[in-house]
Short mmCIF file of C-alpha atoms in Angstrom, two decimals:
data_model
loop_
_atom_site.label_atom_id
_atom_site.label_comp_id
_atom_site.label_asym_id
_atom_site.label_seq_id
_atom_site.Cartn_x
_atom_site.Cartn_y
_atom_site.Cartn_z
CA MET A 412 52.65 187.43 102.90
CA ASP A 413 50.99 190.89 102.71
CA VAL A 414 52.47 193.86 101.06
CA GLU A 415 53.95 195.55 103.99
CA GLU A 416 55.56 192.50 105.40
CA LEU A 417 57.21 191.62 102.06
CA ARG A 418 58.55 195.26 101.66
CA GLN A 419 59.79 195.13 105.37
CA ARG A 420 61.59 192.00 104.78
CA LEU A 421 63.22 192.93 101.38
CA GLU A 422 64.33 196.35 102.98
CA PHE A 423 65.65 195.40 106.38
CA GLU A 424 65.41 191.58 106.94
CA LYS A 425 66.86 189.91 103.86
CA GLN A 426 68.36 187.24 105.97
CA THR A 427 64.91 185.92 106.76
CA LEU A 428 64.06 185.36 103.05
CA PRO A 429 63.74 181.61 102.20
CA LEU A 430 67.02 181.67 99.95
CA PRO A 431 70.38 180.10 100.31
CA SER A 432 72.86 182.40 102.09
CA SER A 433 75.11 182.64 98.97
CA SER A 434 72.06 183.96 97.00
CA ILE A 435 71.13 186.44 99.88
CA GLU A 436 74.77 187.78 99.84
CA LYS A 437 74.51 188.64 96.06
CA LEU A 438 70.90 189.88 96.36
CA HIS A 439 70.61 193.51 94.90
CA ILE A 440 67.10 194.89 95.47
CA ASP A 441 65.43 196.85 92.61
CA HIS A 442 63.14 198.91 94.59
CA GLN A 443 61.18 200.22 91.46
CA ARG A 444 60.59 196.55 90.45
CA VAL A 445 59.44 195.50 93.84
CA GLU A 446 57.07 198.50 93.86
CA GLN A 447 55.75 197.34 90.37
CA ALA A 448 55.26 193.72 91.74
CA LEU A 449 53.37 194.99 94.79
CA GLU A 450 51.28 197.39 92.66
CA TRP A 451 50.32 194.34 90.46
CA GLN A 452 49.26 192.20 93.49
CA ALA A 453 47.06 195.05 94.78
CA ALA A 454 45.59 195.71 91.29
CA ALA A 455 42.94 192.71 91.68
CA ASP A 456 41.55 190.49 94.50
CA ASP A 457 42.73 187.46 92.60
CA HIS A 458 46.37 188.54 92.30
CA TYR A 459 48.87 186.85 94.53
CA ILE A 460 52.57 186.90 95.15
CA LEU A 461 53.81 183.69 97.00
CA SER A 462 57.19 183.30 98.53
CA ARG A 463 58.39 179.90 99.75
CA SER A 464 57.60 180.82 103.29
CA ASP A 465 53.87 181.48 102.53
CA PRO A 466 51.52 178.74 103.80
CA LEU A 467 49.87 178.58 100.42
CA TYR A 468 53.11 178.07 98.50
CA PRO A 469 52.69 174.48 97.23
CA ALA A 470 54.22 172.00 99.51
CA LEU A 471 55.35 169.58 96.81
CA LEU A 472 56.87 172.23 94.69
CA ALA A 473 58.95 173.36 97.77
CA GLU A 474 60.50 169.87 97.74
CA ILE A 475 62.12 169.99 94.24
CA PRO A 476 65.89 170.85 93.89
CA ASP A 477 65.30 174.26 92.36
CA PRO A 478 61.81 175.55 93.42
CA PRO A 479 60.98 179.13 92.14
CA PRO A 480 61.52 181.74 95.05
CA ILE A 481 58.45 183.68 93.94
CA LEU A 482 55.23 182.63 92.33
CA PHE A 483 52.88 185.04 90.55
CA VAL A 484 49.37 183.66 90.90
CA LYS A 485 46.18 184.81 89.21
CA GLY A 486 42.73 183.12 89.96
CA ASP A 487 41.76 180.96 93.01
CA VAL A 488 45.14 180.65 94.96
CA HIS A 489 43.39 177.79 97.06
CA SER A 490 43.65 175.60 93.92
CA LEU A 491 47.20 175.17 94.71
CA VAL A 492 46.15 173.32 98.05
CA ILE A 493 44.32 170.56 96.11
CA PRO A 494 46.27 167.48 95.21
CA SER A 495 47.21 167.69 91.43
CA VAL A 496 47.96 165.56 88.53
CA ALA A 497 49.69 166.94 85.41
CA ILE A 498 48.63 166.02 81.92
CA VAL A 499 51.02 166.85 79.03
CA GLY A 500 51.52 165.83 75.30
CA SER A 501 51.96 166.87 71.92
CA ARG A 502 50.93 170.27 70.48
CA ASN A 503 50.11 168.61 67.28
CA ALA A 504 47.94 165.99 68.86
CA SER A 505 45.52 163.69 66.95
CA PRO A 506 41.65 163.97 67.67
CA ALA A 507 41.88 160.67 69.61
CA GLY A 508 44.62 162.08 71.80
CA LEU A 509 42.66 165.16 72.54
CA GLU A 510 39.68 163.02 73.51
CA ILE A 511 41.67 160.99 75.83
CA ALA A 512 43.21 164.04 77.51
CA ARG A 513 39.87 165.55 78.00
CA THR A 514 38.36 162.40 79.52
CA LEU A 515 41.23 161.72 81.86
CA ALA A 516 41.09 165.43 83.05
CA ALA A 517 37.32 165.29 83.55
CA GLU A 518 37.52 162.02 85.50
CA LEU A 519 40.41 163.12 87.65
CA ALA A 520 38.69 166.51 88.39
CA ASN A 521 35.49 164.71 89.32
CA GLN A 522 37.54 162.63 91.76
CA GLY A 523 38.81 165.76 93.48
CA PHE A 524 42.27 166.25 91.81
CA ALA A 525 43.34 169.53 90.31
CA VAL A 526 44.59 169.05 86.72
CA THR A 527 47.77 170.87 85.93
CA SER A 528 49.28 171.61 82.52
CA GLY A 529 50.99 174.37 80.44
CA LEU A 530 48.24 176.16 78.48
CA ALA A 531 49.97 175.02 75.27
CA LEU A 532 48.24 173.95 72.14
CA GLY A 533 47.04 170.36 71.83
CA ILE A 534 46.94 168.10 74.74
CA ASP A 535 47.65 170.98 77.34
CA ALA A 536 44.56 172.79 76.17
CA ALA A 537 42.45 169.60 76.08
CA ALA A 538 43.49 168.75 79.67
CA HIS A 539 42.35 172.21 80.87
CA GLN A 540 39.13 172.13 78.99
CA GLY A 541 38.43 168.54 80.33
CA ALA A 542 39.00 169.68 84.02
CA ILE A 543 36.64 172.99 83.65
CA ASN A 544 33.38 171.84 85.26
CA PRO A 545 31.33 173.28 88.21
CA SER A 546 33.36 171.38 90.81
CA GLY A 547 36.71 170.95 88.84
CA LYS A 548 40.04 172.82 89.28
CA THR A 549 42.82 173.43 86.75
CA ILE A 550 46.11 174.98 87.05
CA ALA A 551 48.10 176.46 84.17
CA VAL A 552 51.66 176.94 84.45
CA LEU A 553 52.95 179.66 82.04
CA GLY A 554 56.32 179.96 80.16
CA THR A 555 55.54 183.83 80.14
CA GLY A 556 54.59 186.46 82.50
CA ILE A 557 51.36 185.94 84.22
CA ASP A 558 49.83 188.85 82.24
CA THR A 559 51.03 187.65 78.87
CA ILE A 560 48.57 185.31 76.98
CA TYR A 561 50.46 182.81 74.80
CA PRO A 562 49.35 181.50 72.47
CA LYS A 563 46.92 184.38 71.72
CA ARG A 564 44.17 182.07 70.53
CA HIS A 565 43.81 180.81 74.14
CA ARG A 566 42.44 184.11 75.39
CA ASN A 567 39.20 182.56 76.29
CA LEU A 568 40.78 179.43 77.81
CA TYR A 569 43.09 181.62 79.92
CA GLN A 570 40.12 183.38 81.40
CA GLN A 571 38.27 180.13 81.96
CA VAL A 572 41.28 178.77 83.86
CA ARG A 573 41.38 181.94 85.94
CA GLU A 574 37.81 181.31 86.85
CA SER A 575 38.00 177.49 87.42
CA GLY A 576 41.49 177.53 88.99
CA CYS A 577 44.54 179.60 88.75
CA LEU A 578 47.52 180.61 86.45
CA VAL A 579 50.98 180.54 87.77
CA SER A 580 54.19 181.88 86.61
CA GLU A 581 57.75 182.49 88.04
CA PHE A 582 58.31 185.20 85.55
CA TRP A 583 57.72 188.87 85.89
CA PRO A 584 53.99 189.69 84.82
CA ASP A 585 54.85 191.33 81.52
CA VAL A 586 57.53 188.98 80.30
CA GLY A 587 56.88 187.77 76.81
CA PRO A 588 57.28 184.39 75.15
CA PHE A 589 60.94 183.53 74.93
CA ALA A 590 61.86 179.94 73.92
CA GLY A 591 64.10 179.44 76.57
CA ASN A 592 61.61 179.85 79.22
CA PHE A 593 59.30 177.20 78.38
CA PRO A 594 61.50 174.21 79.41
CA LYS A 595 62.00 176.06 82.55
CA ARG A 596 58.34 176.06 83.40
CA ASN A 597 58.17 172.13 82.92
CA ARG A 598 59.90 171.64 86.33
CA ILE A 599 56.98 173.50 88.03
CA VAL A 600 54.31 171.61 86.06
CA SER A 601 55.86 168.35 87.40
CA GLY A 602 56.84 169.88 90.64
CA LEU A 603 53.19 170.84 91.62
CA SER A 604 51.90 167.39 90.83
CA LEU A 605 51.71 163.92 92.53
CA GLY A 606 52.23 162.47 89.02
CA VAL A 607 52.49 163.28 85.39
CA ILE A 608 50.47 161.75 82.55
CA VAL A 609 52.00 161.89 79.07
CA VAL A 610 49.36 161.60 76.33
CA GLU A 611 50.81 161.44 72.78
CA ALA A 612 54.38 162.36 72.60
CA ALA A 613 57.03 161.87 69.74
CA LEU A 614 60.52 160.79 70.57
CA ARG A 615 61.68 164.55 70.55
CA SER A 616 58.65 165.81 72.37
CA GLY A 617 59.08 168.56 75.02
CA SER A 618 56.62 166.41 77.16
CA LEU A 619 59.55 163.85 77.55
CA ILE A 620 61.41 166.60 79.29
CA THR A 621 58.63 167.01 81.73
CA ALA A 622 58.58 163.34 82.20
CA ARG A 623 62.34 163.23 82.94
CA LEU A 624 62.12 166.07 85.54
CA ALA A 625 59.10 164.19 87.13
CA MET A 626 61.34 161.09 87.63
CA GLU A 627 64.17 163.23 88.97
CA GLN A 628 61.58 164.82 91.40
CA ASN A 629 60.41 161.24 92.49
CA ARG A 630 57.03 161.75 90.87
CA GLU A 631 54.95 159.03 89.34
CA VAL A 632 55.05 158.97 85.51
CA PHE A 633 52.22 157.51 83.45
CA ALA A 634 51.90 157.13 79.65
CA VAL A 635 49.11 156.36 77.36
CA PRO A 636 49.99 153.74 74.78
CA GLY A 637 48.71 153.89 71.12
CA SER A 638 49.34 152.34 67.78
CA VAL A 639 53.00 151.21 67.01
CA LEU A 640 52.27 152.52 63.53
CA SER A 641 51.68 156.04 64.65
CA GLY A 642 54.43 158.46 65.47
CA HIS A 643 52.29 160.10 68.02
CA TYR A 644 52.98 157.52 70.63
CA GLU A 645 56.72 156.67 70.22
CA GLY A 646 57.68 158.80 73.16
CA CYS A 647 54.89 157.34 75.27
CA HIS A 648 56.13 153.70 74.40
CA GLN A 649 59.69 154.69 75.24
CA LEU A 650 58.63 155.99 78.71
CA ILE A 651 56.63 152.61 79.30
CA GLN A 652 59.72 150.60 78.38
CA ASN A 653 61.74 152.76 80.86
CA GLY A 654 59.29 151.99 83.73
CA ALA A 655 56.37 154.52 83.30
CA LYS A 656 53.10 153.09 84.23
CA LEU A 657 50.61 152.14 81.32
CA VAL A 658 47.44 154.00 81.67
CA GLU A 659 44.13 153.02 80.09
CA LYS A 660 41.62 154.88 82.48
CA SER A 661 41.75 157.31 85.32
CA ALA A 662 41.44 154.42 87.85
CA ASP A 663 44.85 153.26 87.00
CA ILE A 664 46.18 156.69 88.01
CA ILE A 665 44.20 157.17 91.20
CA GLU A 666 45.21 153.66 92.52
CA GLU A 667 48.78 154.56 92.28
CA LEU A 668 48.57 158.15 93.74
CA LEU A 669 46.60 157.26 96.89
CA SER A 670 49.94 156.87 98.99
CA LEU A 671 51.24 160.17 97.61
CA SER A 672 47.90 161.84 98.54
CA HIS A 673 48.62 160.81 102.09
CA PHE A 674 52.00 162.51 101.87
CA HIS A 675 50.49 165.69 100.43
CA LEU A 676 47.90 165.61 103.19
CA GLU A 677 50.58 165.37 105.88
CA GLN A 678 52.54 168.25 104.33
CA LEU A 679 49.49 170.42 104.29
CA GLN A 680 48.67 169.52 107.82
CA GLN A 681 52.17 170.72 108.82
CA ARG A 682 52.05 173.90 106.97
CA HIS A 683 48.57 174.82 108.22
CA HIS A 684 49.23 173.58 111.79
CA ILE A 685 46.28 171.16 111.67
CA GLU A 686 46.31 168.88 114.74
CA PRO A 687 45.17 165.30 114.32
CA MET A 688 41.86 164.40 116.09
CA SER A 689 42.42 162.47 119.29
CA ASN A 690 40.30 160.20 121.33
CA CYS A 691 37.63 160.31 118.59
CA ASN A 692 36.88 157.61 115.94
CA LEU A 693 34.92 160.13 113.82
CA PRO A 694 37.19 162.44 111.80
CA PHE A 695 36.26 166.16 111.61
CA PRO A 696 32.64 165.73 112.94
CA PRO A 697 31.53 169.32 112.07
CA LEU A 698 32.66 168.94 108.52
CA LEU A 699 31.26 165.51 107.94
CA ALA A 700 27.88 166.75 109.23
CA SER A 701 28.04 169.18 106.39
CA VAL A 702 27.97 166.57 103.72
CA GLY A 703 24.68 164.82 102.67
CA TYR A 704 23.80 161.53 101.07
CA GLU A 705 23.01 163.45 97.90
CA THR A 706 25.49 165.68 96.17
CA THR A 707 26.78 168.60 98.42
CA THR A 708 28.82 171.27 96.79
CA LEU A 709 31.99 172.54 98.03
CA ASP A 710 30.54 176.04 98.78
CA GLN A 711 27.67 174.43 100.75
CA VAL A 712 30.28 172.47 102.80
CA VAL A 713 32.31 175.55 103.45
CA GLU A 714 29.21 177.74 104.29
CA HIS A 715 27.63 174.94 106.59
CA SER A 716 30.82 174.12 108.29
CA GLY A 717 32.00 177.75 108.93
CA GLN A 718 35.68 176.60 108.26
CA PRO A 719 38.17 178.33 105.89
CA LEU A 720 38.45 176.77 102.34
CA ASP A 721 41.99 175.64 102.45
CA LEU A 722 41.16 173.69 105.66
CA VAL A 723 37.98 172.24 104.24
CA LEU A 724 39.99 170.95 101.25
CA VAL A 725 42.56 169.32 103.50
CA GLN A 726 39.85 167.70 105.78
CA MET A 727 37.73 166.60 102.93
CA LEU A 728 40.74 164.79 101.25
CA GLU A 729 41.20 162.88 104.63
CA LEU A 730 37.55 162.02 104.78
CA GLU A 731 37.73 160.82 101.27
CA LEU A 732 40.83 158.70 101.72
CA GLN A 733 39.11 157.10 104.96
CA GLY A 734 36.10 156.19 102.94
CA TRP A 735 33.54 158.56 104.66
CA VAL A 736 32.81 160.65 101.60
CA THR A 737 33.48 160.45 97.81
CA ALA A 738 33.99 163.30 95.35
CA VAL A 739 31.44 163.32 92.46
CA ALA A 740 30.53 165.83 89.77
CA GLY A 741 29.31 168.93 91.52
CA GLY A 742 30.81 168.18 94.93
CA TYR A 743 30.83 165.43 97.54
CA VAL A 744 28.48 162.53 98.71
CA ARG A 745 28.67 160.98 102.20
CA LEU A 746 29.15 157.14 101.95
CA LYS A 747 28.47 155.94 105.53
CA ARG A 748 26.84 156.86 108.86
CA SER A 749 28.89 157.69 111.92
#
């Protein structure tokens, strides 16, 4: 939604906003705050404000019981189109747990998934770091405003995420770190994702809140097991006892998420009005012709095909699911001839 359209709807067309009628009736518009938000959006090319009616508003997030009416986004907004997997866990993680999180994130990113987490210390940070590579995408959901870096020691990581994916918040850009806001952001972490992986969690870990929300949102929940002698894994073991899927490697996750990826693809097709190819056994011929038998970067595919990035991401996922291409480090490789 552009600036003028949002201003017009807030001023004269409140009934068209994607909110319950009861909320619209109580809606009081603070025009000064609205102007501040629009000024923030106009301040940089990678600043976005997404309402639930925006085509780039994440389809899976829109399905949860309490989706945020507005998202502030900083970075590559098209990262929100990519199927995502969340990785969460202890802030006081062991070296082994950190390495597991980095490895899983890197492998998922190389397979074309975005990796979502909360930019917190420990497992969150390791997950973002693992996903940051030339072809990887990572999404950080903040418990603060989009312009507030917390913890402050993650200033460099914040910038890396901005360059390799995007940062997301439902809070006003300048909102500081309030304890009550961090549990609220957990529903967005799980809501954005096809599934949630818990790596190291004590019995009272905040990560178990995210796992519970994921279950309530009908998401897949995965847990990494560890030593029964270590308190780091008690929460993970409890999740496994309650039905979470035990994870040893990324293949365990990808295998379970294929059907959900199809659902995600269908939702994207509906949102972007993509018509299925008819009377043609070869899917998306122009796009497939853009992928070689050696690694072809996403930028090269976009440039050669002449199609917008969000459409390319949707169609490349379909080609991958049909076995025509595979995602590799640095891009895609074609698997078979037409």
